[in-house]
Coordinates of C-alpha atoms in Angstrom, one line a residue:
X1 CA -25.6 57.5 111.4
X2 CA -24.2 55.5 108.2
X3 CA -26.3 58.1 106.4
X4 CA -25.1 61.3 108.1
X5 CA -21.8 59.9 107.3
X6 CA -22.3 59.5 103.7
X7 CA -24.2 63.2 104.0
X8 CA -20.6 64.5 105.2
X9 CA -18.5 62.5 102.6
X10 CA -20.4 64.0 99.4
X11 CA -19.9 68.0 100.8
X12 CA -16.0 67.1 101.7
X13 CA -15.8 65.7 97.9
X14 CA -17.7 68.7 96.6
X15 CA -15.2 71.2 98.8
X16 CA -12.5 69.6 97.5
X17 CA -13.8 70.0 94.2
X18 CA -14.7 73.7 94.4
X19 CA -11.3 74.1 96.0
X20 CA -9.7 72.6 93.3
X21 CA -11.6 74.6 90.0
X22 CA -10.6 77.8 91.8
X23 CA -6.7 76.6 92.7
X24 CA -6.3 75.6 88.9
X25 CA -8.1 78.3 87.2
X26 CA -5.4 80.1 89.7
X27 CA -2.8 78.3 88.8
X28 CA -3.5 78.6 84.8
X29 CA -4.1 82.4 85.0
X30 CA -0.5 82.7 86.9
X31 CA 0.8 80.7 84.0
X32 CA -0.6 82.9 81.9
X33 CA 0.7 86.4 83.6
X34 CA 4.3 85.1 83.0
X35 CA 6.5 86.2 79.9
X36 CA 6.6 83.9 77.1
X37 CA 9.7 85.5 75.6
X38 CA 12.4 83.7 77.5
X39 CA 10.4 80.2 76.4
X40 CA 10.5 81.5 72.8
X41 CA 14.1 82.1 73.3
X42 CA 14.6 78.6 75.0
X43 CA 12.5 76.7 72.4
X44 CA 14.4 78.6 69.6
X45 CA 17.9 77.3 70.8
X46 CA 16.6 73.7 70.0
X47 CA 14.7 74.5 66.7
X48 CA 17.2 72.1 64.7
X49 CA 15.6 69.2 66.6
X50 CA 12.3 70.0 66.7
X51 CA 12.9 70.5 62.3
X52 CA 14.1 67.2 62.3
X53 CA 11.2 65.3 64.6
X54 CA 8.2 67.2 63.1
X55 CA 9.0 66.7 59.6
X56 CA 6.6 64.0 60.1
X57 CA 3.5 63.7 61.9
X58 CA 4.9 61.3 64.6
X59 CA 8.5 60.8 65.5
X60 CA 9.6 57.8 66.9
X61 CA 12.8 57.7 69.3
X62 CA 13.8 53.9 68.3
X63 CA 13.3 53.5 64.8
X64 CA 10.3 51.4 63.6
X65 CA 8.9 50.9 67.3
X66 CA 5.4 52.2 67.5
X67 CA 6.1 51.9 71.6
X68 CA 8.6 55.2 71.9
X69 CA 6.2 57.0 69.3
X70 CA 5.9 60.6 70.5
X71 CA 2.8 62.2 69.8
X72 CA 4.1 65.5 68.9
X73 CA 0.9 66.9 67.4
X74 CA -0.2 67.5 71.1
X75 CA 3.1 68.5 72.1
X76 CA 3.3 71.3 69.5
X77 CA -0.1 72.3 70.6
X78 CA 0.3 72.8 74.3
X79 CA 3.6 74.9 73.3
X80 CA 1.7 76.6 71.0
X81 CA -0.9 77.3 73.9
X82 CA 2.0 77.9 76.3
X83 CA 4.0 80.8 74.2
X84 CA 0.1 82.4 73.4
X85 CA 0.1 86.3 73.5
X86 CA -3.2 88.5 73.4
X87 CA -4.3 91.5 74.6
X88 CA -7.2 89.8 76.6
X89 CA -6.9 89.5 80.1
X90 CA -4.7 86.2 82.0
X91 CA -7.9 84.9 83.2
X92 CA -9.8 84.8 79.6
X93 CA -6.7 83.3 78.2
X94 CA -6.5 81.0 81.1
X95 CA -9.9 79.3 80.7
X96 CA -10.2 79.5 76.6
X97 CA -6.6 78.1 76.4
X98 CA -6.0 80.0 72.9
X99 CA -3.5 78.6 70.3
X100 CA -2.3 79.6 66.9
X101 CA -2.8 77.4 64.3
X102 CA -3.0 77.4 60.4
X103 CA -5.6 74.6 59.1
X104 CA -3.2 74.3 55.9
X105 CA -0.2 73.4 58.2
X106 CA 0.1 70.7 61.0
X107 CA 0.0 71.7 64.3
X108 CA 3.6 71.2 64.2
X109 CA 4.5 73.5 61.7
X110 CA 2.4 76.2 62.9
X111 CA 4.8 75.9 66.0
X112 CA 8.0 76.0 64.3
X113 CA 6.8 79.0 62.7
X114 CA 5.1 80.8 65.7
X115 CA 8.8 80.3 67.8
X116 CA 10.4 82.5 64.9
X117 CA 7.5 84.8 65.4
X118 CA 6.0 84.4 61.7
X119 CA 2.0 84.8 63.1
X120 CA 0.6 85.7 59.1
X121 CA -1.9 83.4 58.0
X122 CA -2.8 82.1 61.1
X123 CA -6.3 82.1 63.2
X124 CA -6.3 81.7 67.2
X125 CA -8.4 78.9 68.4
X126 CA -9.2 77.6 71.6
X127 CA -8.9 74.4 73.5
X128 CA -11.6 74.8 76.2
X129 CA -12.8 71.8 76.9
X130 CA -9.5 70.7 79.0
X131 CA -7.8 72.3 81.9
X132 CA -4.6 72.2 80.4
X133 CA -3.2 72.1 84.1
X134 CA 0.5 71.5 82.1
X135 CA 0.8 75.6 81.7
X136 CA 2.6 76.9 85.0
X137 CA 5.5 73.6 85.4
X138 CA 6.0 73.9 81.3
X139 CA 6.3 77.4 81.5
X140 CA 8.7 78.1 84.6
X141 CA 10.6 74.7 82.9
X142 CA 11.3 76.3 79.6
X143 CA 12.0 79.3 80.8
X144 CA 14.7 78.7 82.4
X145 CA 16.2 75.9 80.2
X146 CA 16.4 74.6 76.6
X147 CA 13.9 71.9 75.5
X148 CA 16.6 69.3 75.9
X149 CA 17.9 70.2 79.1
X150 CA 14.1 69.7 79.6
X151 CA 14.0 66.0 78.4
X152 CA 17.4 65.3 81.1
X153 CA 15.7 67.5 83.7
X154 CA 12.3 64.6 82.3
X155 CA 13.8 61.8 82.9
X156 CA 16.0 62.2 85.6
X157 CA 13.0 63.2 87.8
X158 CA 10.7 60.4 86.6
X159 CA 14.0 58.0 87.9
X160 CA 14.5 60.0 91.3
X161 CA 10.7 59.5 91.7
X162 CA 10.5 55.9 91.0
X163 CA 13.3 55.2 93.2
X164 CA 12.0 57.1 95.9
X165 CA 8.3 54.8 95.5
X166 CA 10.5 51.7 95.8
X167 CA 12.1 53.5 99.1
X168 CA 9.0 54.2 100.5
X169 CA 7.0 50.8 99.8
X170 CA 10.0 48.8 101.1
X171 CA 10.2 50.9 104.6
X172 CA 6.0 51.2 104.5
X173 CA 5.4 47.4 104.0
X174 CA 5.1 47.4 99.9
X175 CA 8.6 45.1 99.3
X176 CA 7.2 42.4 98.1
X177 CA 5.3 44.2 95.2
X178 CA 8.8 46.2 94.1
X179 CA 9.4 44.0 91.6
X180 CA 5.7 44.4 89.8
X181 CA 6.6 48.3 90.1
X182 CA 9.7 48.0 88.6
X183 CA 8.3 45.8 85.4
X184 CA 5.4 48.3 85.3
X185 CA 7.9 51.1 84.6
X186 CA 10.1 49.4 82.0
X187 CA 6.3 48.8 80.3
X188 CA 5.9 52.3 80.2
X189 CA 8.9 52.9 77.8
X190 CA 10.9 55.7 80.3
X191 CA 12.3 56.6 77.3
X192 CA 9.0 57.9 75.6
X193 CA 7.7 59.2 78.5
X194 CA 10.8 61.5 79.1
X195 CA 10.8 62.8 75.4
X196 CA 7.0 63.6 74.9
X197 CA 5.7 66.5 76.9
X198 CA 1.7 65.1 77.2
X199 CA 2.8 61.5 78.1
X200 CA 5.1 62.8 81.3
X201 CA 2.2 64.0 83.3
X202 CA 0.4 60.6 83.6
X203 CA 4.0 59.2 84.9
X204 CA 4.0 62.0 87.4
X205 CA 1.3 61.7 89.2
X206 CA 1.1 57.4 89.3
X207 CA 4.8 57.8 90.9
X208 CA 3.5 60.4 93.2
X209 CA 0.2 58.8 94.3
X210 CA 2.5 55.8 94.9
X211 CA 4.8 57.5 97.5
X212 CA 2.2 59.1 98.9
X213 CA 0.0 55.5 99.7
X214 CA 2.5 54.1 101.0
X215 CA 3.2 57.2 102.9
X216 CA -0.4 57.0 104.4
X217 CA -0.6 53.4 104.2
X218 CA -2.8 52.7 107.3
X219 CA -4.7 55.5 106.9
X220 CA -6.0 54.6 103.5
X221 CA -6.8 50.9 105.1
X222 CA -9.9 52.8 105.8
X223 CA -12.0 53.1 103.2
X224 CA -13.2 56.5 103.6
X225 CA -9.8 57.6 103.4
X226 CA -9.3 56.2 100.4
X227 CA -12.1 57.2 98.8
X228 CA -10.4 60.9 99.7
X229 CA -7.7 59.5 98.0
X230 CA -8.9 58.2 94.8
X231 CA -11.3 61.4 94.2
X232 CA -7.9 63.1 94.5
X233 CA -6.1 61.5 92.0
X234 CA -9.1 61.8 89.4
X235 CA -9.3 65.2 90.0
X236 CA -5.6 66.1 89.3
X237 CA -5.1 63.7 86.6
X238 CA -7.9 64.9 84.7
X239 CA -6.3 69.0 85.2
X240 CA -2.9 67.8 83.9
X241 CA -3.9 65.3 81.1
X242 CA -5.1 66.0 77.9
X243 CA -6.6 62.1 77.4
X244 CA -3.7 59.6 76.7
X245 CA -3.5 57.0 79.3
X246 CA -5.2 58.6 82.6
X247 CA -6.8 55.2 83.8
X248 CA -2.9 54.3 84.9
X249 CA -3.4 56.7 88.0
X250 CA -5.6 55.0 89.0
X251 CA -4.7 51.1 88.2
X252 CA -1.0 51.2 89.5
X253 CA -1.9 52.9 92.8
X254 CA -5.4 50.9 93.7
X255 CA -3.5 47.6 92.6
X256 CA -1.3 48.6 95.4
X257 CA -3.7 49.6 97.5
X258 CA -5.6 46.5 97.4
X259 CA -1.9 43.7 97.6
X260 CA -0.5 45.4 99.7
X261 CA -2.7 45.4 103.1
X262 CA -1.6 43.8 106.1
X263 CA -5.6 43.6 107.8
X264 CA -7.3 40.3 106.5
X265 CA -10.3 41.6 104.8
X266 CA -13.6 39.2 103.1
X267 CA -13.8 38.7 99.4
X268 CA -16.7 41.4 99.6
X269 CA -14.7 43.7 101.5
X270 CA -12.5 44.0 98.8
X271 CA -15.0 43.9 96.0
X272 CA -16.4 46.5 97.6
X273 CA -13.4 48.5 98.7
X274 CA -12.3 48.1 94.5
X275 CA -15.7 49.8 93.6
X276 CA -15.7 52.7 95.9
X277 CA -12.1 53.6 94.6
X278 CA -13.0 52.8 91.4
X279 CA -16.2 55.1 91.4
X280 CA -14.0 57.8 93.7
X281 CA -11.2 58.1 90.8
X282 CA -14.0 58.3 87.8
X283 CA -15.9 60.9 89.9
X284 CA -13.6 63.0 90.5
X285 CA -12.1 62.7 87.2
X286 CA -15.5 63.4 85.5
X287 CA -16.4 65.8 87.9
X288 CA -13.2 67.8 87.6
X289 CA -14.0 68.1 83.6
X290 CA -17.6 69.0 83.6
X291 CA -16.1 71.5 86.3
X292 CA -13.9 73.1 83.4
X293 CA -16.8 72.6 80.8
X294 CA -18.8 74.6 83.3
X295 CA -16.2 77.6 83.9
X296 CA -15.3 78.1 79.9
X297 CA -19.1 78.1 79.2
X298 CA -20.2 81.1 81.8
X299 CA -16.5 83.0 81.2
X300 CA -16.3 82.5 77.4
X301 CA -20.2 82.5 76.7
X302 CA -20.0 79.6 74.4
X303 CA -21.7 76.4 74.9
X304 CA -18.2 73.8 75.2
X305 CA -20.5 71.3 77.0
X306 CA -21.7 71.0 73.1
X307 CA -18.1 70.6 72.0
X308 CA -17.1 68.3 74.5
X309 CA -20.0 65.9 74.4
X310 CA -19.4 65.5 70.5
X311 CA -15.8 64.8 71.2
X312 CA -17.1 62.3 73.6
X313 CA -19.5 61.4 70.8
X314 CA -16.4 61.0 68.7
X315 CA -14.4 58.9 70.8
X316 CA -16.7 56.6 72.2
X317 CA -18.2 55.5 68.0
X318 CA -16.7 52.1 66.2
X319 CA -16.0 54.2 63.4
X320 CA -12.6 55.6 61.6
X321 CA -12.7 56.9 58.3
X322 CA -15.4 54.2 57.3
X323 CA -14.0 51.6 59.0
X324 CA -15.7 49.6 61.0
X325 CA -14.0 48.8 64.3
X326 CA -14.4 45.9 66.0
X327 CA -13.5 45.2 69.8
X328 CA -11.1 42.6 68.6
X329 CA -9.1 44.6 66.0
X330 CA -8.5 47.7 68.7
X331 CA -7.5 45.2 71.2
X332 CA -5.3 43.6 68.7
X333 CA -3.3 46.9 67.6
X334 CA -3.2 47.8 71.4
X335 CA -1.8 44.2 72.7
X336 CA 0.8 44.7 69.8
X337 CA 2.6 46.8 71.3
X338 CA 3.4 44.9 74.7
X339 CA 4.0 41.5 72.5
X340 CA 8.1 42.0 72.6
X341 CA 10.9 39.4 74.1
X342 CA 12.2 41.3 76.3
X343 CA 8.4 42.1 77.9
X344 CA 7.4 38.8 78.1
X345 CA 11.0 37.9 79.9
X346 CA 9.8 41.0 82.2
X347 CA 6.7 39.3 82.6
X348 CA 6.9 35.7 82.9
X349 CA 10.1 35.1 84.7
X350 CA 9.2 36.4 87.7
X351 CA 5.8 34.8 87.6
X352 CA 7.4 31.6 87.6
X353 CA 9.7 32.1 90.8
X354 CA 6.4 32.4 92.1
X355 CA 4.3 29.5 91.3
X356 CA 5.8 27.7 94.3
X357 CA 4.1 30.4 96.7
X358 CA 1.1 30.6 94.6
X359 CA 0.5 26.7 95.0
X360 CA 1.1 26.9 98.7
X361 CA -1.5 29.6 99.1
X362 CA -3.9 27.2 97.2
X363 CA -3.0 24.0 99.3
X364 CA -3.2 26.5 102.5
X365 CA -5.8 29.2 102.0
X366 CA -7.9 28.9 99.7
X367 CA -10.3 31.7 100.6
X368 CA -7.4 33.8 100.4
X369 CA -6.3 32.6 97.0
X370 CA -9.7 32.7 95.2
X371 CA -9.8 36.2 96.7
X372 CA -6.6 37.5 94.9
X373 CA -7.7 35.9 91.7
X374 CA -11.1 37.5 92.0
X375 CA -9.7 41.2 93.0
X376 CA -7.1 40.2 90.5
X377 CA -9.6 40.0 87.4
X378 CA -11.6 42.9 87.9
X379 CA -8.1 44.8 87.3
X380 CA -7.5 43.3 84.3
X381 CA -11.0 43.9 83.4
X382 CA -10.6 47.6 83.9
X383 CA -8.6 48.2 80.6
X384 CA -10.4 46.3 78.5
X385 CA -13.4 48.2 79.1
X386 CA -11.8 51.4 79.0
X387 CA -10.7 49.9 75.6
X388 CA -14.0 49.0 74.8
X389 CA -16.1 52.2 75.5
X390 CA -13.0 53.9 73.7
X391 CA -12.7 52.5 70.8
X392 CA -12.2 54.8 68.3
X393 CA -9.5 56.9 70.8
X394 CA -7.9 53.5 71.5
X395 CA -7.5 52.8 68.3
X396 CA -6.7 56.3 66.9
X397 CA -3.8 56.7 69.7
X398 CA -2.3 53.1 70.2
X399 CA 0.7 53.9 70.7
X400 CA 0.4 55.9 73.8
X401 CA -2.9 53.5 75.0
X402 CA -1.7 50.5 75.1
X403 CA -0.2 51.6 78.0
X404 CA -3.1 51.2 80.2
X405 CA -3.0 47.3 79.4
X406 CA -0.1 47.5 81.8
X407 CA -2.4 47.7 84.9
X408 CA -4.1 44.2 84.2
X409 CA 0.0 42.8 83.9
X410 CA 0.8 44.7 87.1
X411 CA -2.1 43.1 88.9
X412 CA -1.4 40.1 87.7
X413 CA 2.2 40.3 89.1
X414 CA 1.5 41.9 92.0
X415 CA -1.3 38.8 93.1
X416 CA 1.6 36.5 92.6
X417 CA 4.1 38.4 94.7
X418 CA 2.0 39.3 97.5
X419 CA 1.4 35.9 98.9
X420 CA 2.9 34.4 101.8
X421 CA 6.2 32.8 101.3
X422 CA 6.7 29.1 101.4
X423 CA 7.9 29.2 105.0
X424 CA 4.9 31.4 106.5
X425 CA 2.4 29.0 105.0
X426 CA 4.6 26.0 106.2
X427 CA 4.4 27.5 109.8
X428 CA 0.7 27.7 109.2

């Protein structure tokens, strides 16, 4: 039975899968039917303020804080991918996501000059290897509004999201761990997030997983289900994200997932419950990918597995520029970025409004405690080995990875705050 079971899982994660390569090669080819002429238009209107950010290869909104550094290299290439015109058809363009660019420029400047229609010199290339699932909302955004009405529209809706995740956990049983999510948030520097196009999506879809668990928040107390759930996540995080910080759609949510449960579960319960989600969310996240890799290859009759394994290649190697990267030195330039004031205020005030609760659970329960600690660690392992195995990106793109050392804080948090209070374990 257990093994029919498991027989029935796999073809519901490979459906969902197929369903999901044919909805956002769909969804890309749509984007790619609409005019780009009222973006240009749009993009135009701000061109002052995109002169004055990409003078320079990275912008930062508060001056000499790596944290609210935009990477608009990236942005400037998914607009430059987003305003691409050719005669082939919306389906070809759709998979070989095609960009301008001039190898003696920056990707930025290639931009500024493509949005005042100055195309000489320039060759098209193509960004294959991702699904670049940002196309349709970019497009049907900036076509309708200016790039800074965009970065409002940005933040208002990562606000209105977050406050409708505390909502839902405090009506669905999550209010003790509001607090962590709140922190979290601040982490994220709301402020970059809003401005740069590539980090929003990330933002987007932890918020919106959030609602939804808590939404579904029995239901996922089966495992099954929320193996459903996880595969889920990978799968859409990897269409919409072009590699900054995925790993916090899945550390945010499956921290949640894991204080927030009412059943009592074993220490190997959850152990086990952490690895299936864990395995669920890098599945389909992987899956999703080679899915893409797959599509561009037989469409496009060139080999991108080759490109994208060397990119892999790339990002995985201790090397930059013949230096020699040690674990320590990308952890280092990583941790930097979190070691501020006002984040370790965040972080260790409430924390210590907690220790009373934390001691009780020790003195009452200590199954229960040496279970949080335990389910506790292997989150804050989680970014260090994605550190680790990504060195060379980590190290590279700091100031938008760093970010993913929030999920070992959040967890850390979040143990704290979910135990009993002092009067529940005096009753006991």
């Amino acid at each position: 039975m257990a093994g029919m079971n498991t027989l029935k899982m796999i073809r519901n994660l490979i459906l969902i899968l197929l369903i999901a390569i044919v909805s956002g090669l769909a969804l890309n080819t749509i984007a790619f039917s609409l005019p780009v002429q009222p973006v240009k238009e749009n993009l135009t209107e701000n061109l002052e303020v995109f002169e004055k950010e990409m003078e320079s290869e990275y912008f930062r909104v508060i001056e000499n804080d790596d944290a609210t550094m935009l990477d608009l290299y990236t942005d400037a290439l998914m607009m430059n991918t987003m305003i691409y015109e050719s005669d082939q058809s919306n389906f070809v363009n759709a998979v070989a996501a095609h960009h301008y660019f001039n190898e003696e420029q920056t990707m930025q400047q290639s931009f500024l000059d493509l949005i005042e229609e100055k195309i000489e010199g320039k060759e098209v290339y193509a960004y294959a290897r991702y699904w670049h699932g940002y196309l349709l909302p970019l497009k049907l955004a900036l076509s309708s509004m200016t790039y800074l009405d965009f970065r409002i529209l940005n933040l208002f809706l990562q606000i209105l999201l977050l406050g409708l995740a505390v909502k839902t956990m405090a009506e669905q049983g999550g209010r003790k761990l509001v607090v962590p999510l709140l922190v979290a948030f601040v982490f994220l520097m709301p402020v970059a997030t809003a401005y740069c196009l590539q980090y929003s999506f990330i933002v987007y879809i932890t918020l919106i997983a959030t609602i939804l668990l808590f939404h579904f928040r029995e239901n996922l107390d089966r495992r099954k289900n929320a193996i459903y759930f996880f595969f889920i996540i990978g799968v859409v995080t990897n269409y919409f994200d072009l590699l900054t910080y995925p790993l916090i759609t899945f550390g945010i949510p499956a921290v949640l997932l894991l204080f927030s449960g009412k059943k009592k579960t074993t220490i190997l319960e959850s152990l086990i419950t952490f690895a299936a989600i864990a395995c669920a969310w890098i599945g389909g996240y992987a899956l999703m990918w080679v899915g893409k890799w797959t599509v561009a290859t037989l469409v496009l009759h060139e080999n991108i597995y080759l490109d994208a394994i060397q990119q892999i290649i790339l990002r995985t190697n201790d090397e930059v520029k013949n230096l020699e990267l040690t674990y320590s030195m990308v952890l280092e330039k990583n941790l930097k970025l979190l070691q501020r004031l006002p984040y370790a205020l965040l972080f260790y005030i409430p924390l210590m409004m907690k220790i009373p609760s934390v001691v009780a659970l020790l003195i009452h329960d200590q199954r229960l405690f040496f279970q949080k600690i335990l389910i506790m660690s292997c989150f804050v392992c989680v970014p260090l080995v994605w550190i680790l195995v990504l060195r060379n990106h980590s190290f590279m793109h700091y100031f938008y990875t760093y970010r993913i050392l929030i999920i070992a804080s959040f967890a850390i948090q979040c143990a704290a705050f979910s135990t009993p209070s002092l009067l529940r374990n005096a009753e006991e």
